[in-house]
PDB file of C-alpha atoms in Angstrom:
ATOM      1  CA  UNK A   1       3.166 -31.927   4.800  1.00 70.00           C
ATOM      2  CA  UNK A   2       4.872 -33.802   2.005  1.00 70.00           C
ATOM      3  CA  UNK A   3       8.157 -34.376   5.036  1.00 75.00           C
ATOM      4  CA  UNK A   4       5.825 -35.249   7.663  1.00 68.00           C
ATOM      5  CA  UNK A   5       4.225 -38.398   5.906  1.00 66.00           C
ATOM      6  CA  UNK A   6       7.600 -39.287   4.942  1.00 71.00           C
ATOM      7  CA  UNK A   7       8.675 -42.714   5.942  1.00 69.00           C
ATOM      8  CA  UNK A   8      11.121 -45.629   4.716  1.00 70.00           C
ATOM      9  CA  UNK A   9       9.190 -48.852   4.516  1.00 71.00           C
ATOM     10  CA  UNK A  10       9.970 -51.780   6.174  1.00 72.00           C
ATOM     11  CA  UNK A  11      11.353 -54.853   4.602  1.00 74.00           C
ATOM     12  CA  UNK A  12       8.108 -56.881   5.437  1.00 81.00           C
ATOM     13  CA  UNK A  13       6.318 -53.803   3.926  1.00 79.00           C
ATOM     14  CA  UNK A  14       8.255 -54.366   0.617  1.00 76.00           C
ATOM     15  CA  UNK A  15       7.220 -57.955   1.028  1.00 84.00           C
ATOM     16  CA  UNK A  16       3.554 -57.425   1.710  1.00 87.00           C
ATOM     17  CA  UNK A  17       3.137 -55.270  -1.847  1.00 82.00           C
ATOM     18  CA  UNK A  18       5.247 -58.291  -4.161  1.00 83.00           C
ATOM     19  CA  UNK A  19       2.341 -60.366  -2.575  1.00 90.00           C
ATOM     20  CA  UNK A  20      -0.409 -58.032  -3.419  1.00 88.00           C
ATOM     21  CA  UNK A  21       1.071 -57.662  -6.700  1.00 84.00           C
ATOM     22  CA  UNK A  22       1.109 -61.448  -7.427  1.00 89.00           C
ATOM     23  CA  UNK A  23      -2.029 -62.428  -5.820  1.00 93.00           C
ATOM     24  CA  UNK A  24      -4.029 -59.536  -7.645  1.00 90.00           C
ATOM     25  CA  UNK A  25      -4.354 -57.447  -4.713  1.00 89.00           C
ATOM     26  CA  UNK A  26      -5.643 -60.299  -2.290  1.00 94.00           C
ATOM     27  CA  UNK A  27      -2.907 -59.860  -0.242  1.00 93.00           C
ATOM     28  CA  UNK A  28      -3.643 -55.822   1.389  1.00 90.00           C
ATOM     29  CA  UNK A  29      -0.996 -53.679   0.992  1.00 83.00           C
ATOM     30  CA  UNK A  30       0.515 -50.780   3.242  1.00 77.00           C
ATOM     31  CA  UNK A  31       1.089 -48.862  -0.119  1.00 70.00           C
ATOM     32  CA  UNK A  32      -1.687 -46.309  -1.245  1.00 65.00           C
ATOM     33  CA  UNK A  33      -1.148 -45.886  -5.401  1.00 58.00           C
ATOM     34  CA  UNK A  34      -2.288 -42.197  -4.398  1.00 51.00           C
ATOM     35  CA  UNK A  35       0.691 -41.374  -2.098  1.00 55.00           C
ATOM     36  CA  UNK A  36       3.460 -39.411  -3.130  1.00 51.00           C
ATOM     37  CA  UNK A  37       5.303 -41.975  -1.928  1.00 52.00           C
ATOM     38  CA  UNK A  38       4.270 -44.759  -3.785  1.00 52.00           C
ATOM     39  CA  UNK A  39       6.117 -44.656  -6.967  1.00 51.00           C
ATOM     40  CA  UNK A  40       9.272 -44.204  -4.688  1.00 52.00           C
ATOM     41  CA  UNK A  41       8.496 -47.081  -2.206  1.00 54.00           C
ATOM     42  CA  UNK A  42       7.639 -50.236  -4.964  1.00 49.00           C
ATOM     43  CA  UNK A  43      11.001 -50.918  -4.763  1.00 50.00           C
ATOM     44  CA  UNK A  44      14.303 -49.649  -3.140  1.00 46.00           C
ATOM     45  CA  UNK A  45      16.273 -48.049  -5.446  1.00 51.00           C
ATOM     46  CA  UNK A  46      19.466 -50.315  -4.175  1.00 57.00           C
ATOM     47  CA  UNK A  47      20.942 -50.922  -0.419  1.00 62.00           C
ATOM     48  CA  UNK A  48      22.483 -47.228  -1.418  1.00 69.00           C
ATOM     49  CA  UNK A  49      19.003 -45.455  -2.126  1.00 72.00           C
ATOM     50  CA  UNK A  50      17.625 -47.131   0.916  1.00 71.00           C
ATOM     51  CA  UNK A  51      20.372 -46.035   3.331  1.00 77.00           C
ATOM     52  CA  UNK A  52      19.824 -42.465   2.478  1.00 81.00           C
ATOM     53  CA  UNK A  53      16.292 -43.010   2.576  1.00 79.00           C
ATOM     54  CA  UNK A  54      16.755 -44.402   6.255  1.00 78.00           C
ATOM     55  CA  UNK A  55      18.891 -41.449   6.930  1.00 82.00           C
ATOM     56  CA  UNK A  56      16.820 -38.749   5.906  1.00 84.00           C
ATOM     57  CA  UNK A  57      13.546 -40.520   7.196  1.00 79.00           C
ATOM     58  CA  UNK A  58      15.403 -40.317  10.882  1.00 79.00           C
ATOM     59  CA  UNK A  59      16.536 -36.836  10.427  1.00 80.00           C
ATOM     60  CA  UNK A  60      12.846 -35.983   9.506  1.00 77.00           C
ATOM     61  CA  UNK A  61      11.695 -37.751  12.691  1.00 73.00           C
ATOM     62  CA  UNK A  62      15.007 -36.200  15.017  1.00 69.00           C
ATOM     63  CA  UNK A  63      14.040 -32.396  14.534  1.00 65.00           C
ATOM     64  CA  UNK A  64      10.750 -32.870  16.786  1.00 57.00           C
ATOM     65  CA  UNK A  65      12.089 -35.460  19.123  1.00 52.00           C
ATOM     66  CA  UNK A  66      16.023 -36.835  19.316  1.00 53.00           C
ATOM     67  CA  UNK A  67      17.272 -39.558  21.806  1.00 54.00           C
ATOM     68  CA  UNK A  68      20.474 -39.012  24.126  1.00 52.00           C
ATOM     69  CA  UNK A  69      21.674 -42.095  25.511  1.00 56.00           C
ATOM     70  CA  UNK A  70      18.198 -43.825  24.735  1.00 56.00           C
ATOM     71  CA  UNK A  71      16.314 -41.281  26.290  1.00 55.00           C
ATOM     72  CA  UNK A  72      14.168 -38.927  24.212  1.00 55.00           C
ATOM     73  CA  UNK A  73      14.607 -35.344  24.376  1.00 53.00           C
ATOM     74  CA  UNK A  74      12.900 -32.825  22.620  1.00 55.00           C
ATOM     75  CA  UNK A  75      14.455 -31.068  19.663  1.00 64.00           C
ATOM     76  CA  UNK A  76      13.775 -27.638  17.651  1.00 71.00           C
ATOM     77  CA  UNK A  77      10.698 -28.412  15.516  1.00 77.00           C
ATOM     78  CA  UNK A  78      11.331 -26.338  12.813  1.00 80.00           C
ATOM     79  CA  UNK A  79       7.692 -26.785  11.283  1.00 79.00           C
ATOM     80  CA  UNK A  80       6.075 -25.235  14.318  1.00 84.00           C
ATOM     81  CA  UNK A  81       8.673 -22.364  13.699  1.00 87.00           C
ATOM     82  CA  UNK A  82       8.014 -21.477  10.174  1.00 88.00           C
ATOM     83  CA  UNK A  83       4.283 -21.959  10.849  1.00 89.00           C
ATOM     84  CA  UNK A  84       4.251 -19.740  13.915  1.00 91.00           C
ATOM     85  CA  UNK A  85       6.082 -17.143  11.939  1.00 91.00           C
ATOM     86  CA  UNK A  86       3.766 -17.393   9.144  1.00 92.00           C
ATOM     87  CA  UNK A  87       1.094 -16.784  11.142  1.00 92.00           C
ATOM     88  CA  UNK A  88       2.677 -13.878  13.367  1.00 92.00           C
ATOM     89  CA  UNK A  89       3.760 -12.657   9.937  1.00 92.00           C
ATOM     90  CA  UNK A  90       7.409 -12.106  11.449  1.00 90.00           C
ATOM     91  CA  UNK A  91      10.473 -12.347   9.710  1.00 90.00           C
ATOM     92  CA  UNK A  92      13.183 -13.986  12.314  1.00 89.00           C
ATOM     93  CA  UNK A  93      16.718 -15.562  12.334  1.00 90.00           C
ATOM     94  CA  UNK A  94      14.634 -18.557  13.754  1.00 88.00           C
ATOM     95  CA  UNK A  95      12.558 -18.545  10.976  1.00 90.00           C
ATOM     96  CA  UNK A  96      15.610 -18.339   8.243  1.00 91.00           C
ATOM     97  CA  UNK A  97      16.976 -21.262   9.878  1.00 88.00           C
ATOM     98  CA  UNK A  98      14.073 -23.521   9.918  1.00 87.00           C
ATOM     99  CA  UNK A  99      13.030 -22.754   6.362  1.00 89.00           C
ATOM    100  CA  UNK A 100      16.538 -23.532   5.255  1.00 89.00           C
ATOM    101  CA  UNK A 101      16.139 -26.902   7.220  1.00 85.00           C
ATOM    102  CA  UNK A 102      13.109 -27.764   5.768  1.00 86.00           C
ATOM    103  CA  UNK A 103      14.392 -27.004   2.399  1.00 89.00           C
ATOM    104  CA  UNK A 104      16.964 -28.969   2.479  1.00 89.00           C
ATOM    105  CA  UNK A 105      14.862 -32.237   3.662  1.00 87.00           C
ATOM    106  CA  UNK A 106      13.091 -31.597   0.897  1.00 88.00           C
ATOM    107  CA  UNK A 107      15.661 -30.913  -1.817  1.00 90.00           C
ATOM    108  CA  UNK A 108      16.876 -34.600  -0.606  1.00 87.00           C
ATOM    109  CA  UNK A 109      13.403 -35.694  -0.942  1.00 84.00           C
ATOM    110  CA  UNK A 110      13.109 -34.900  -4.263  1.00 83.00           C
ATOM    111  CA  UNK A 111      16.384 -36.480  -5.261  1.00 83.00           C
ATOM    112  CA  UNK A 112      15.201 -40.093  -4.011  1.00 78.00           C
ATOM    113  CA  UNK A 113      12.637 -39.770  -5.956  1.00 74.00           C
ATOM    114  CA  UNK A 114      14.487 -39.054  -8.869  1.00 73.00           C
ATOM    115  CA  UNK A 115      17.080 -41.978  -8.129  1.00 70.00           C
ATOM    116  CA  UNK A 116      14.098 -44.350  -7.718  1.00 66.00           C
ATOM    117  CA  UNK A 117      11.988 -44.014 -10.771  1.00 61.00           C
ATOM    118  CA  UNK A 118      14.289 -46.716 -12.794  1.00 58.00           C
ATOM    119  CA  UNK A 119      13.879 -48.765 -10.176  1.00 57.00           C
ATOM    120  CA  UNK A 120      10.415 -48.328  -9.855  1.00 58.00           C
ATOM    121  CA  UNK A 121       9.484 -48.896 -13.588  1.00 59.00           C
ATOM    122  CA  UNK A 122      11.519 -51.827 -13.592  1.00 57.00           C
ATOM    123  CA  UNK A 123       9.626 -53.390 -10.331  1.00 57.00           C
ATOM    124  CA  UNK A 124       6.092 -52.621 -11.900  1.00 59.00           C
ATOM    125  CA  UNK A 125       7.452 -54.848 -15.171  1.00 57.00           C
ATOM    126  CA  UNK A 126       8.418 -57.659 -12.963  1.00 56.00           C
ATOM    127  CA  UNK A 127       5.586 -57.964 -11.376  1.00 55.00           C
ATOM    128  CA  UNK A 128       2.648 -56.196 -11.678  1.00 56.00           C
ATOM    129  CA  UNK A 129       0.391 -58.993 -13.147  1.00 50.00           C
ATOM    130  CA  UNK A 130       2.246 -61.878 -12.016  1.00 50.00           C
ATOM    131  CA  UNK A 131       4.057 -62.012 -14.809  1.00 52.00           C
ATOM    132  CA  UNK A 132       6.438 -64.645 -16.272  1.00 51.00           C
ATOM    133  CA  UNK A 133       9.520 -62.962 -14.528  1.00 61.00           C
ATOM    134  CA  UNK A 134       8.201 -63.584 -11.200  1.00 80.00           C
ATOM    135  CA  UNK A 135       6.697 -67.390 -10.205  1.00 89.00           C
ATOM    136  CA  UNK A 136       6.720 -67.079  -6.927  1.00 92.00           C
ATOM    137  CA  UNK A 137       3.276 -66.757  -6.074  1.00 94.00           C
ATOM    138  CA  UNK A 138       2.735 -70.210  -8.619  1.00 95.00           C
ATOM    139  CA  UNK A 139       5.581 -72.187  -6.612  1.00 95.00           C
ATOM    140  CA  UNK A 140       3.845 -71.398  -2.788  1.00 96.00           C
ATOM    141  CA  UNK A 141       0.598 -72.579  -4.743  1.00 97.00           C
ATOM    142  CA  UNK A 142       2.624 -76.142  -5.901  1.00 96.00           C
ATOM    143  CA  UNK A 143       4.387 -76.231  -2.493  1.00 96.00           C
ATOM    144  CA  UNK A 144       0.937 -75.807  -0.217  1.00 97.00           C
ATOM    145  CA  UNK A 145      -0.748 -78.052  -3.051  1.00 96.00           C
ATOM    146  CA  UNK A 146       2.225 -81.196  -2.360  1.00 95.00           C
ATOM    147  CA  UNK A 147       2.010 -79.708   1.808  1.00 96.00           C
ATOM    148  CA  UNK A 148      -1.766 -80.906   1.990  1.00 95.00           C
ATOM    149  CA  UNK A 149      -1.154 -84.256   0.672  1.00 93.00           C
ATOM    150  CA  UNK A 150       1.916 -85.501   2.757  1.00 93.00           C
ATOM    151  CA  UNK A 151       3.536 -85.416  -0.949  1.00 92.00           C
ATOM    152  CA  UNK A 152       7.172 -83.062  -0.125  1.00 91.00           C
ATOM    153  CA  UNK A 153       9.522 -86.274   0.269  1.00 88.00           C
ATOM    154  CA  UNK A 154       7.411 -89.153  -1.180  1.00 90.00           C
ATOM    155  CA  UNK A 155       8.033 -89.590  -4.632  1.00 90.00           C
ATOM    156  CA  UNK A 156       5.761 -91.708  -5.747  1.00 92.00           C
ATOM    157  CA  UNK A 157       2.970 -89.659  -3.991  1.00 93.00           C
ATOM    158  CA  UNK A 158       5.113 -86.399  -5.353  1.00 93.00           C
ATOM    159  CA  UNK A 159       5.201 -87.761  -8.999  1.00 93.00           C
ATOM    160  CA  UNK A 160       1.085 -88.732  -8.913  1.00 94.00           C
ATOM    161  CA  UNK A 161       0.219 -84.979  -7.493  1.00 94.00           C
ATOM    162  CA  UNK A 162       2.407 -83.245 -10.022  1.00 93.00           C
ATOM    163  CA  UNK A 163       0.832 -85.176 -12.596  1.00 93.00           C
ATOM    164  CA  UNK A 164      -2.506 -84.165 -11.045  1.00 95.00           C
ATOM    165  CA  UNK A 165      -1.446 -80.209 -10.754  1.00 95.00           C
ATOM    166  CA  UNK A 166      -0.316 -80.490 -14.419  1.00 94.00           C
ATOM    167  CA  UNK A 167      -3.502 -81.923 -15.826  1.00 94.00           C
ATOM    168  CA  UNK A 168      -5.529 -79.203 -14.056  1.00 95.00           C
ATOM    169  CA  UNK A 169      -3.335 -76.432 -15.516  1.00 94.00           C
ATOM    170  CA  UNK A 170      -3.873 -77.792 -18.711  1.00 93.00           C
ATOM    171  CA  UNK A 171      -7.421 -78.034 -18.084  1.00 93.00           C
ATOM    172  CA  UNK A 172      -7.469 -74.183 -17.055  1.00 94.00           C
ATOM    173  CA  UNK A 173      -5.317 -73.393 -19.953  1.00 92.00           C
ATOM    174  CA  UNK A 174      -7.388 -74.746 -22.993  1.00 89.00           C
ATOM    175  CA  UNK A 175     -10.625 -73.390 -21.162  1.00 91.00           C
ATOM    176  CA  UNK A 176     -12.327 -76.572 -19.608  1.00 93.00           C
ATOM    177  CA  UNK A 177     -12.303 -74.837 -16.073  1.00 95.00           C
ATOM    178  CA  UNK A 178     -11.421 -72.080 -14.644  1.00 94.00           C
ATOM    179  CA  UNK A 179     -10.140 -70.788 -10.858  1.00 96.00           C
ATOM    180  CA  UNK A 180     -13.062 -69.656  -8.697  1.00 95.00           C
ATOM    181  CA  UNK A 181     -10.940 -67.058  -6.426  1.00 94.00           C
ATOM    182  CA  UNK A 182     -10.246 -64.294  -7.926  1.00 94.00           C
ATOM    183  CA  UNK A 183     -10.842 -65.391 -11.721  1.00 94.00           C
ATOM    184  CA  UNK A 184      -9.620 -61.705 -13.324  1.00 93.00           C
ATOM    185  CA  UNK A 185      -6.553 -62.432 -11.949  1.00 93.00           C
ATOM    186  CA  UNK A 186      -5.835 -65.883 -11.484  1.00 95.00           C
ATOM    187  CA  UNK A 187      -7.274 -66.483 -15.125  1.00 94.00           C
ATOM    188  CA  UNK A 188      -5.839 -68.225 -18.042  1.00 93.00           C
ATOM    189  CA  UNK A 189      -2.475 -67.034 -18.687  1.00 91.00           C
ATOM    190  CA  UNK A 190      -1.514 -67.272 -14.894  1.00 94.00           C
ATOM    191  CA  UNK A 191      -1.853 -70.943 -15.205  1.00 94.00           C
ATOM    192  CA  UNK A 192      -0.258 -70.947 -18.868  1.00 92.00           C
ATOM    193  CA  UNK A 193       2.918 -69.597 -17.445  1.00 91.00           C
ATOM    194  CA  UNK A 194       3.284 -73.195 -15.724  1.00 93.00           C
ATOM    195  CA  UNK A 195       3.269 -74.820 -18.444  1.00 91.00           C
ATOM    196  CA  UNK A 196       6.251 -75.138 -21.408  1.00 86.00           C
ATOM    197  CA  UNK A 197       6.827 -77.025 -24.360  1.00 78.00           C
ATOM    198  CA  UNK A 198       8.467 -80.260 -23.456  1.00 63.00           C
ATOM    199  CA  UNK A 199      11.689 -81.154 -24.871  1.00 53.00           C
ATOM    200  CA  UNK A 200      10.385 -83.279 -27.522  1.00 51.00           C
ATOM    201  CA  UNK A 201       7.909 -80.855 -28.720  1.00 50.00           C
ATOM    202  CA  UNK A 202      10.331 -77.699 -28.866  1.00 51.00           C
ATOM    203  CA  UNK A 203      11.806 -77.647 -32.237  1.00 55.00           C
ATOM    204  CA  UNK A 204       7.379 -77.836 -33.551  1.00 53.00           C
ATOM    205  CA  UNK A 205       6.463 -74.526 -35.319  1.00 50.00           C
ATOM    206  CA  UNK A 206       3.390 -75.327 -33.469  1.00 55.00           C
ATOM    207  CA  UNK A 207       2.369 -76.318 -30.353  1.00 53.00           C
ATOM    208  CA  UNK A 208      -0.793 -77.524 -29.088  1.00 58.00           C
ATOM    209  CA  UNK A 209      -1.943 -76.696 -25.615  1.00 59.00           C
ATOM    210  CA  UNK A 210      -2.001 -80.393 -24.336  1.00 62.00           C
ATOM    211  CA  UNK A 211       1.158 -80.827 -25.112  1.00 67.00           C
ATOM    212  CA  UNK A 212       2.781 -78.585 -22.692  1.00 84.00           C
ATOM    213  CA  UNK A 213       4.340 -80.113 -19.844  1.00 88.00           C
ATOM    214  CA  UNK A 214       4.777 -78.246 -16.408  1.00 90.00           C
ATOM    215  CA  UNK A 215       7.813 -75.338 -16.153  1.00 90.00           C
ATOM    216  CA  UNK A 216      11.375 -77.209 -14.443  1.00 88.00           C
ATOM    217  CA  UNK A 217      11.332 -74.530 -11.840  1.00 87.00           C
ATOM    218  CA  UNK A 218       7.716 -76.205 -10.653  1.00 89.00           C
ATOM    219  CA  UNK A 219       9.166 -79.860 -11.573  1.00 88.00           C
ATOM    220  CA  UNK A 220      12.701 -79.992  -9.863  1.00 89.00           C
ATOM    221  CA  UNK A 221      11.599 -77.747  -7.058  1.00 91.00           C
ATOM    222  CA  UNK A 222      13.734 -79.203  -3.705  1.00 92.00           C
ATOM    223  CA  UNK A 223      12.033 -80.092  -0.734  1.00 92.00           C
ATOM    224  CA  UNK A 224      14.317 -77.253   1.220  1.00 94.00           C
ATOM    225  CA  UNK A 225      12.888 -75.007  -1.358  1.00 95.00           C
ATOM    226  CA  UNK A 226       9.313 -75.924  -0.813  1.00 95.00           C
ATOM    227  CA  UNK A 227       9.341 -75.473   3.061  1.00 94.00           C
ATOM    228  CA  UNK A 228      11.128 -71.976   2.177  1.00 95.00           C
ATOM    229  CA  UNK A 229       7.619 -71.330   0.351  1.00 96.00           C
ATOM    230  CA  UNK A 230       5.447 -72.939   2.577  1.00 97.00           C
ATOM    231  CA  UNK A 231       6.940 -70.428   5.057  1.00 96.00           C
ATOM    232  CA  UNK A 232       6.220 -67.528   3.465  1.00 96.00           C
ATOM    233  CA  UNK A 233       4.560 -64.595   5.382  1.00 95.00           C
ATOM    234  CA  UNK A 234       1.917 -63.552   3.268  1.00 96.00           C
ATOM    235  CA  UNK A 235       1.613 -65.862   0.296  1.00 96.00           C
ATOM    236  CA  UNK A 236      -0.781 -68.481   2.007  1.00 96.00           C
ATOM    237  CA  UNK A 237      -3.839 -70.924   0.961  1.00 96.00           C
ATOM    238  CA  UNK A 238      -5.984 -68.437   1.784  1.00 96.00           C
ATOM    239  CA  UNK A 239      -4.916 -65.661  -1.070  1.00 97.00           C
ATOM    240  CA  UNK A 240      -3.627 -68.585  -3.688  1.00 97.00           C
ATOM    241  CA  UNK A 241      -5.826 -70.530  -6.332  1.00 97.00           C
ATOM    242  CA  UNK A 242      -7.360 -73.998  -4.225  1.00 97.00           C
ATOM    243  CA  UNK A 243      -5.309 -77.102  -3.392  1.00 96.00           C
ATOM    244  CA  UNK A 244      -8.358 -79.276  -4.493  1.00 94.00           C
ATOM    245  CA  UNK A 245      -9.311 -80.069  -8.175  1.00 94.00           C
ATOM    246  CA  UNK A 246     -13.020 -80.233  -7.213  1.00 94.00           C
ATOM    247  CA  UNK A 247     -13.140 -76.733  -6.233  1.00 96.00           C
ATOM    248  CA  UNK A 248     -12.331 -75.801 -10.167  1.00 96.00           C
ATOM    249  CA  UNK A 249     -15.503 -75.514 -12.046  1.00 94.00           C
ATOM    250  CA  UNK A 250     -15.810 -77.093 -15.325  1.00 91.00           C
ATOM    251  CA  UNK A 251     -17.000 -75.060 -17.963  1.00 85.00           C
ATOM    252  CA  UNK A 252     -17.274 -77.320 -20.804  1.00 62.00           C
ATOM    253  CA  UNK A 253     -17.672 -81.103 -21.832  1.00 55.00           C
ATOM    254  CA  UNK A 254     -13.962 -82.679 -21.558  1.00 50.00           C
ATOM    255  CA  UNK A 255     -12.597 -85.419 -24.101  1.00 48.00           C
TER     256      UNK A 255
END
């Protein structure tokens, strides 16, 4: 059963759970967390994990149905072997075979699994929370935000909206208002890790909140970077924070 479910996801899939990860799970994934194969797939274990993975998958696939010259042809299912003879409760040289076969998928099975739990681990750090080693879901969020108001190669326009997007993290940050999609996720911190101590205010033992300035990788963004995010497959308006400072309730009296 465990060889039958087996399959090698697709870059997109791999694609579709970094969004789901950074977006708090707005984005659906293709990944169950109950699978057997889901501690494997977070991540390919490197282009060499994922080309045995690919191999084995189509092996897997090739001993109910192979191709010859594009044209499928059917193939010894070993499955329906061992299950027949289980059943018949027969003990044959067909039988030998396929349970050696099967065994052997799933001795190589086991060993991608083994390769891949580094890999794995590391993946979850990265980005499981949206965390400060991944800002890609907070860069499609600036890049729609400048999209919507005609602000990607204006600079005056640019330089007024990142101002704007700065004062609302701040605002977020120190607990004047707060994101209305998907608060638990898109709360505080997410819009902290925006923000960094300017260059004046660095060498300070202490820094206060409104004195952080927005992160360089937001700032000096290029516009052939922003229409790289703006592109993005699954990251879109619909699963990010709003593009509209209205749409962020205040919570208390501002200064």
């Amino acid at each position: 059963m465990l060889l039958d479910d087996f399959r090698v996801p697709s870059p997109s899939d791999f694609e579709r759970h970094e969004a789901h990860l950074l977006t708090g799970g707005l984005v659906p994934t293709r990944f169950k967390e109950k699978s057997p194969y889901f501690d494997m797939f977070c991540l390919p274990g490197g282009q060499d994990w994922l080309e045995r993975a690919h191999h084995l998958s189509t092996e897997i696939a090739g001993q109910r149905c192979g191709s010859v010259d594009g044209v499928d042809v059917p193939t010894t299912d070993w499955r329906n072997i061992i299950m027949l003879a289980i059943s018949n409760k027969c003990l044959t040289t067909d039988f030998l075979t396929a349970w050696s076969t099967m065994e052997s998928f799933y001795g190589r099975l086991v060993e991608l699994d083994a390769l891949n739990s580094a890999a794995h681990q590391r993946y979850r750090t990265n980005v499981a929370s949206g965390s400060a080693t991944n800002n890609l879901a907070r860069k499609c969020w600036f890049a729609n935000w400048l999209y919507k108001r005609d602000a990607i190669s204006n600079k005056s326009r640019r330089d007024h909206e990142t101002n704007e997007i700065h004062q609302l993290c701040l605002d977020i940050t120190v607990g004047n208002r707060n994101c209305p999609i998907n608060p638990e996720f898109y709360d505080k911190s997410w819009f902290r890790r925006l923000l960094s101590p300017s260059i004046k205010n660095q060498k300070k033992q202490r820094i206060h909140d409104n004195d952080l300035d927005l992160i360089d990788a937001v700032c000096f963004i290029s516009d052939c970077e922003i229409r790289d995010l703006l592109a993005h497959p699954f990251l879109k308006p619909q699963v990010l924070p709003p593009l509209d400072p209205s749409e962020f309730p205040r919570l208390s009296t501002e200064p």
